[in-house]
PDB file of C-alpha atoms in Angstrom:
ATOM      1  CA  UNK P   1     164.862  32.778 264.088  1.00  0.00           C
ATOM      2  CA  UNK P   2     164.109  34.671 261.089  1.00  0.00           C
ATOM      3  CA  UNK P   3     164.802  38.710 261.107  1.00  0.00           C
ATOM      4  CA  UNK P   4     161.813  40.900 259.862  1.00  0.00           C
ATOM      5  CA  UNK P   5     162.489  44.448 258.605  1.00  0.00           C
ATOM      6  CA  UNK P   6     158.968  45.319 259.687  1.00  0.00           C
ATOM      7  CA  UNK P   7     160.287  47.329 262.676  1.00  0.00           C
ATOM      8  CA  UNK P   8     161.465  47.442 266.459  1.00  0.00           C
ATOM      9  CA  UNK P   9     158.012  45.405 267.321  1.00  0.00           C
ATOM     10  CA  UNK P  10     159.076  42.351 265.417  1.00  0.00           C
ATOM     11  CA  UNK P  11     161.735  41.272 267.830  1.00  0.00           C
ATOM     12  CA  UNK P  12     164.565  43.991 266.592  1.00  0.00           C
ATOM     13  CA  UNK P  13     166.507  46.171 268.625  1.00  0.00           C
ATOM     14  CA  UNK P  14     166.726  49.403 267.040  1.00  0.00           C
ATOM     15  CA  UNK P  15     170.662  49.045 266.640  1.00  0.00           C
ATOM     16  CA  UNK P  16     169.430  45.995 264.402  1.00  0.00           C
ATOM     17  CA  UNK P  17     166.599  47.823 262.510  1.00  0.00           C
ATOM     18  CA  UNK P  18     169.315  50.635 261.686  1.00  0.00           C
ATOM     19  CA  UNK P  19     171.676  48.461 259.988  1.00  0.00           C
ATOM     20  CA  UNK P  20     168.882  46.784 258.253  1.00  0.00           C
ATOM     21  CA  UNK P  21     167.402  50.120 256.948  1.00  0.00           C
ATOM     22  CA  UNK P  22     170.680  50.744 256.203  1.00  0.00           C
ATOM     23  CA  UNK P  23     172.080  48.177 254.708  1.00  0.00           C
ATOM     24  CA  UNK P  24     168.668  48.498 252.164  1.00  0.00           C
ATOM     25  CA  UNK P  25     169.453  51.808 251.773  1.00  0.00           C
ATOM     26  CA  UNK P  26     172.982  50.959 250.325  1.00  0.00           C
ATOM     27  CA  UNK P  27     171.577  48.319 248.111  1.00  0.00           C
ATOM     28  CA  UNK P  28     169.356  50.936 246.733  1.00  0.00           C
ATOM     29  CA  UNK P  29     171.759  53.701 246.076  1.00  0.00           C
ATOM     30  CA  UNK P  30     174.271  50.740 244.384  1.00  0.00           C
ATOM     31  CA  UNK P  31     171.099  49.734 242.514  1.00  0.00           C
ATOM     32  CA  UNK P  32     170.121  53.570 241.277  1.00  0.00           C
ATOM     33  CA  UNK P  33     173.770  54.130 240.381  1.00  0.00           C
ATOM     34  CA  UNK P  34     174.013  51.137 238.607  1.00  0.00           C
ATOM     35  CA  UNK P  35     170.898  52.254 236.563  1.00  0.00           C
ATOM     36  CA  UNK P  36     172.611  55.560 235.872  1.00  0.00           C
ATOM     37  CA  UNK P  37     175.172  54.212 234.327  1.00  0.00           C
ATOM     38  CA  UNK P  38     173.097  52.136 231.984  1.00  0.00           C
ATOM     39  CA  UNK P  39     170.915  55.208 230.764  1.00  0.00           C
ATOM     40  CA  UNK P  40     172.761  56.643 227.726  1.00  0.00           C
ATOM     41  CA  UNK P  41     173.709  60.245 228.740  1.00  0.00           C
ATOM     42  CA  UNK P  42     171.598  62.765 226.217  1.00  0.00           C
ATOM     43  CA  UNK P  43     173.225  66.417 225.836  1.00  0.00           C
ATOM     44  CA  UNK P  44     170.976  69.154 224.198  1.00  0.00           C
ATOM     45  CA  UNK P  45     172.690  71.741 222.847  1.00  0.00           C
ATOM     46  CA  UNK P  46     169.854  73.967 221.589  1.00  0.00           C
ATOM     47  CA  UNK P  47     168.238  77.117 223.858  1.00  0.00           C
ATOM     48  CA  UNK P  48     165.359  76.677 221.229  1.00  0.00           C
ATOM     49  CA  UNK P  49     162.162  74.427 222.152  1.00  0.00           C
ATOM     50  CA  UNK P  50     161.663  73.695 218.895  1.00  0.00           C
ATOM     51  CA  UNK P  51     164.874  72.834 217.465  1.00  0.00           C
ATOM     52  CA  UNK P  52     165.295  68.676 218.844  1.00  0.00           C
ATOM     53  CA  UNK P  53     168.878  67.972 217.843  1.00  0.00           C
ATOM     54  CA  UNK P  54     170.013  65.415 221.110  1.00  0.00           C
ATOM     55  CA  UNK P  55     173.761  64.808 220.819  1.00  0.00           C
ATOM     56  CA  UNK P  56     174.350  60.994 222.884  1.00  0.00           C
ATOM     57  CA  UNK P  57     177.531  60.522 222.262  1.00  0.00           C
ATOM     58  CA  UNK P  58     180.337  61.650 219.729  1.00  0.00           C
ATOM     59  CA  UNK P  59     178.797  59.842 217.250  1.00  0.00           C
ATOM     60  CA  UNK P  60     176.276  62.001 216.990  1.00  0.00           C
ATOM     61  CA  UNK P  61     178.601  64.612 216.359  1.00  0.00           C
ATOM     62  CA  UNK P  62     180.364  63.395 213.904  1.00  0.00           C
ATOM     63  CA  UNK P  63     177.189  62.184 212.113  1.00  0.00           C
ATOM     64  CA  UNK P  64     175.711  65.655 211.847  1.00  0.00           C
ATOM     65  CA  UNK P  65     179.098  67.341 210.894  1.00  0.00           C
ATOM     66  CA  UNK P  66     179.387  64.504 207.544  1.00  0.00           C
ATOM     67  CA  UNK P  67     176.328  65.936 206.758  1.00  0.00           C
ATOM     68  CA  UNK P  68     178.074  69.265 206.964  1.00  0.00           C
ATOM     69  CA  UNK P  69     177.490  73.162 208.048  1.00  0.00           C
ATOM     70  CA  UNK P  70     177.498  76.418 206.409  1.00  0.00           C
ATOM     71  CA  UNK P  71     180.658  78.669 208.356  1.00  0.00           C
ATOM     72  CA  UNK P  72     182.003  81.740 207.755  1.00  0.00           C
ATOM     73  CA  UNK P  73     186.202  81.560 207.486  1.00  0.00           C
ATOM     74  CA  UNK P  74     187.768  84.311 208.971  1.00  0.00           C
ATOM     75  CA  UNK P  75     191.268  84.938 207.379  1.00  0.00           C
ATOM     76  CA  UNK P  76     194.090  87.313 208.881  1.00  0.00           C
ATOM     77  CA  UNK P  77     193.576  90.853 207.334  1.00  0.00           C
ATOM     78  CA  UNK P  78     189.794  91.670 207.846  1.00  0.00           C
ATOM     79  CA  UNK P  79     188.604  88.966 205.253  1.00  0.00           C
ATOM     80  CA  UNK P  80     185.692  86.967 205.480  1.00  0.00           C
ATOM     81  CA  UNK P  81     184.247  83.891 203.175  1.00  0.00           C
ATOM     82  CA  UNK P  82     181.288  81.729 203.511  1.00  0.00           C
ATOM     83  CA  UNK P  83     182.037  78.225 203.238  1.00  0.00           C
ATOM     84  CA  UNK P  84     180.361  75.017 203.229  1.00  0.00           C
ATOM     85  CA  UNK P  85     182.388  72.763 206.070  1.00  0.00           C
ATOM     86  CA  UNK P  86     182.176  68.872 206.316  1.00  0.00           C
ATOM     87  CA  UNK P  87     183.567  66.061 208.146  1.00  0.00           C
ATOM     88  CA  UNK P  88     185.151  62.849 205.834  1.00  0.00           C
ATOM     89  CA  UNK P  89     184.567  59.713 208.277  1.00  0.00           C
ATOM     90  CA  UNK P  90     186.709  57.650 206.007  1.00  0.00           C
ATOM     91  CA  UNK P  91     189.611  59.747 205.122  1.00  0.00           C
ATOM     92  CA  UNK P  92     189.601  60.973 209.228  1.00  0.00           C
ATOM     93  CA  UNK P  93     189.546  65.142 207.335  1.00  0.00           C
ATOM     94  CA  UNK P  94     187.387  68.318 207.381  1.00  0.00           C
ATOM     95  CA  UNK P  95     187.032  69.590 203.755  1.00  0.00           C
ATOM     96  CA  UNK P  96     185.213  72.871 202.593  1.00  0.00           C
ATOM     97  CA  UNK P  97     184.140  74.340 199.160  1.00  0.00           C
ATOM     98  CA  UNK P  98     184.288  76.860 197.649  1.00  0.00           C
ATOM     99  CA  UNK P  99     187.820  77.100 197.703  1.00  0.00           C
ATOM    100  CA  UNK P 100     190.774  78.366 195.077  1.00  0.00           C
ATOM    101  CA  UNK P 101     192.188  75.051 196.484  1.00  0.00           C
ATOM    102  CA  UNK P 102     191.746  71.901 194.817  1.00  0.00           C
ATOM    103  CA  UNK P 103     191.570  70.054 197.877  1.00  0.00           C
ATOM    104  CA  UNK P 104     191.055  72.341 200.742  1.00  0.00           C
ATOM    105  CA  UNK P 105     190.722  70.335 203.570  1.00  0.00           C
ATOM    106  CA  UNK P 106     192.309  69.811 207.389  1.00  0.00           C
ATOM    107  CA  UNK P 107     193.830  66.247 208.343  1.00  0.00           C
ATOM    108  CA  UNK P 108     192.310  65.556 211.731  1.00  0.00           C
ATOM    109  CA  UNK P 109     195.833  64.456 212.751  1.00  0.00           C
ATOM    110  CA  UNK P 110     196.948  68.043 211.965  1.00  0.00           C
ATOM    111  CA  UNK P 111     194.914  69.418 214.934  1.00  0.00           C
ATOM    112  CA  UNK P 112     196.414  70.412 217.922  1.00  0.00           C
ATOM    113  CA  UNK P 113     193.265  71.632 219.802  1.00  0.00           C
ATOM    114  CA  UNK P 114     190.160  73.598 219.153  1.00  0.00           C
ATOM    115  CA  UNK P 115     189.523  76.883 221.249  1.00  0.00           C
ATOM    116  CA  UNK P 116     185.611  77.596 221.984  1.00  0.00           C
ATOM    117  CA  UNK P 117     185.743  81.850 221.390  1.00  0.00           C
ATOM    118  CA  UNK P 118     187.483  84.760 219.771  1.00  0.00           C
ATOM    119  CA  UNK P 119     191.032  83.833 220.915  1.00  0.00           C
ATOM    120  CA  UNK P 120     192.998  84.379 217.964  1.00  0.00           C
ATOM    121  CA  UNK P 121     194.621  87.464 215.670  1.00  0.00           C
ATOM    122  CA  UNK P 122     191.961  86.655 212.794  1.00  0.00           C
ATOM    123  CA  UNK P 123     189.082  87.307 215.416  1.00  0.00           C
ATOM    124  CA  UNK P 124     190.977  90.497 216.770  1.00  0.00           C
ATOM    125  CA  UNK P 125     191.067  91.961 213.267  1.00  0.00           C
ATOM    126  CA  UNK P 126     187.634  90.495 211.445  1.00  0.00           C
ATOM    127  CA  UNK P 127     185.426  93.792 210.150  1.00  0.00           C
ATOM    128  CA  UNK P 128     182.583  92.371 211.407  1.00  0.00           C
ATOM    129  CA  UNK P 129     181.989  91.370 215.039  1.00  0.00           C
ATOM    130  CA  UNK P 130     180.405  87.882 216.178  1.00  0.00           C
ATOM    131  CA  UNK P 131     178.778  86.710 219.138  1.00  0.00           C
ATOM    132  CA  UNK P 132     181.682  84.477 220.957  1.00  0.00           C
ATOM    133  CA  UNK P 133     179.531  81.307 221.252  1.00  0.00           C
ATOM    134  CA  UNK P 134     179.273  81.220 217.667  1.00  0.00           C
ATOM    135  CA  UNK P 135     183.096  81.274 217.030  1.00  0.00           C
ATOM    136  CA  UNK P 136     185.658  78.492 217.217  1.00  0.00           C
ATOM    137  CA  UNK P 137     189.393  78.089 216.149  1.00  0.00           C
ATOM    138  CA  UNK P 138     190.637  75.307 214.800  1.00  0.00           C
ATOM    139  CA  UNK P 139     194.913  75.259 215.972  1.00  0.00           C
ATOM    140  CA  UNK P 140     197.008  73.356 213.648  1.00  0.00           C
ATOM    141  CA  UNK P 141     200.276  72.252 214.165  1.00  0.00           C
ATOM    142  CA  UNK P 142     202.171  74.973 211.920  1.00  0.00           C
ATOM    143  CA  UNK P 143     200.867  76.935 214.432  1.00  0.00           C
ATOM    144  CA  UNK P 144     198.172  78.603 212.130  1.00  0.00           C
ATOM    145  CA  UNK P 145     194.566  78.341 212.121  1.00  0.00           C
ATOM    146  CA  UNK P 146     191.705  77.441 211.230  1.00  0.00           C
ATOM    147  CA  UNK P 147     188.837  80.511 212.190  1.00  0.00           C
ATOM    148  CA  UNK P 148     185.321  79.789 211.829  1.00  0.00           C
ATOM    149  CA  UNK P 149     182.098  81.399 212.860  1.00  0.00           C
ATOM    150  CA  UNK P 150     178.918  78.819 212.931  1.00  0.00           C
ATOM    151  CA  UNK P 151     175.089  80.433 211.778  1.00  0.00           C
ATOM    152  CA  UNK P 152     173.774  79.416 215.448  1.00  0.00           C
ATOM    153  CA  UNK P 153     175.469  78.448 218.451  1.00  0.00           C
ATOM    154  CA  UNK P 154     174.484  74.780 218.336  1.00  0.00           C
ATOM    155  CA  UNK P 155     176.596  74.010 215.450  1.00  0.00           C
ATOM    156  CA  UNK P 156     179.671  75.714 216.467  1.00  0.00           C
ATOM    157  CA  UNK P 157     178.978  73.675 219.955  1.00  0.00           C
ATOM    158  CA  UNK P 158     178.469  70.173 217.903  1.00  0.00           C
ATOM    159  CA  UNK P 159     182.068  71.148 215.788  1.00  0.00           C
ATOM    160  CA  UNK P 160     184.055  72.108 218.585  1.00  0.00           C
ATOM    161  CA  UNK P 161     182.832  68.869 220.463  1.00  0.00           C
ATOM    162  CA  UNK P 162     183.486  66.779 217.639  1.00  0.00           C
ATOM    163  CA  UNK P 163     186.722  67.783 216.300  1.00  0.00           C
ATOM    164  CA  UNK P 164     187.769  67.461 220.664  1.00  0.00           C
ATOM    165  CA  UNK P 165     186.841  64.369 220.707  1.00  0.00           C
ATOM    166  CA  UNK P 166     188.686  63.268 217.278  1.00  0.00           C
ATOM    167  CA  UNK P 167     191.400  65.002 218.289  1.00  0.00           C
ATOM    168  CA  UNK P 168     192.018  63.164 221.556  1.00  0.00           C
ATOM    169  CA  UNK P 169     191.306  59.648 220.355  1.00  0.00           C
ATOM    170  CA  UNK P 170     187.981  59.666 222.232  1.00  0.00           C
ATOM    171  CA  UNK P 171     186.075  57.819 219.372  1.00  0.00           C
ATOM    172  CA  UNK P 172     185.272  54.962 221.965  1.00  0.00           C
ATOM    173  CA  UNK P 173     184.109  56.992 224.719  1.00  0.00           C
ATOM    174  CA  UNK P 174     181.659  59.875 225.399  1.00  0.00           C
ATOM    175  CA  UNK P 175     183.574  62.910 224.789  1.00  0.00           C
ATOM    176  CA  UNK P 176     180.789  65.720 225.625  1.00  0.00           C
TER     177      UNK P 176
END
């Protein structure tokens, strides 16, 4: 005798129409998770409607910081310098110019971690005072750092993510 899910009426005792409904309703839920996990997770980073950067994945990130972004360094002792910041894929290195450095530039295997904020000395003492979710530190393993302020929040939100993700080994995941 063949079960119908049409209801009590078709023969079913409602013990046996609750399992049913049940049992679809797991198979649903498994099939709607399932489907979750297939969509590619999108993370917008910008408060402005008409600014469309979509980060999907730390790829992204490290895509749009190659292509580079305009900081300002902080150094210890009030001083401030604008500086042009990008990420070298190849050589696994932030570089910036101008610099009185030939080669100024961070090895990503120099970085401890990266603090979102104005956690360190160089933020304590800068003349000039910044809104915190523009400001990142980059902590090296000398124990010095690295103390950058971003134009717009976005950026300093795509960097921070970024160099995280590098800095963990998260290259094959996503690291948002």
């Amino acid at each position: 005798m063949a079960n119908s899910v049409d209801g009590p009426s078709q023969g079913l005792s409602t013990d046996q129409n609750g399992e049913i409904m049940s049992s679809l309703l797991s198979t649903q839920m498994d099939r709607a998770a399932k489907e979750k996990l297939i969509m590619k997770k999108q993370v917008s980073f910008s408060s402005d409607p008409e600014d469309n950067i979509i980060i999907t994945g730390a790829r992204d990130c490290l895509c749009l910081m190659a292509s580079g972004s305009d900081f300002i360094k902080i150094k210890p002792g009030a001083r401030e310098f604008q500086r042009h910041f990008y990420f070298n894929q190849e050589t696994l290195s932030i570089h910036w110019a101008p610099s009185r450095k030939k080669d100024a530039k961070i090895m990503v295997d120099d970085i401890v971690s990266v603090q979102m904020g104005q956690k360190t000395e160089s933020f304590r003492s800068a003349i000039n005072e910044y809104p915190s979710p523009r400001c990142f530190s980059i902590i090296l393993r000398d124990n010095s750092t690295v103390d950058l302020v971003a134009l717009v929040p976005n950026e300093a939100y795509i960097w921070v993510k970024g160099l995280r993700c590098l800095v963990t080994g998260g290259l094959g995941r996503f690291c948002l």
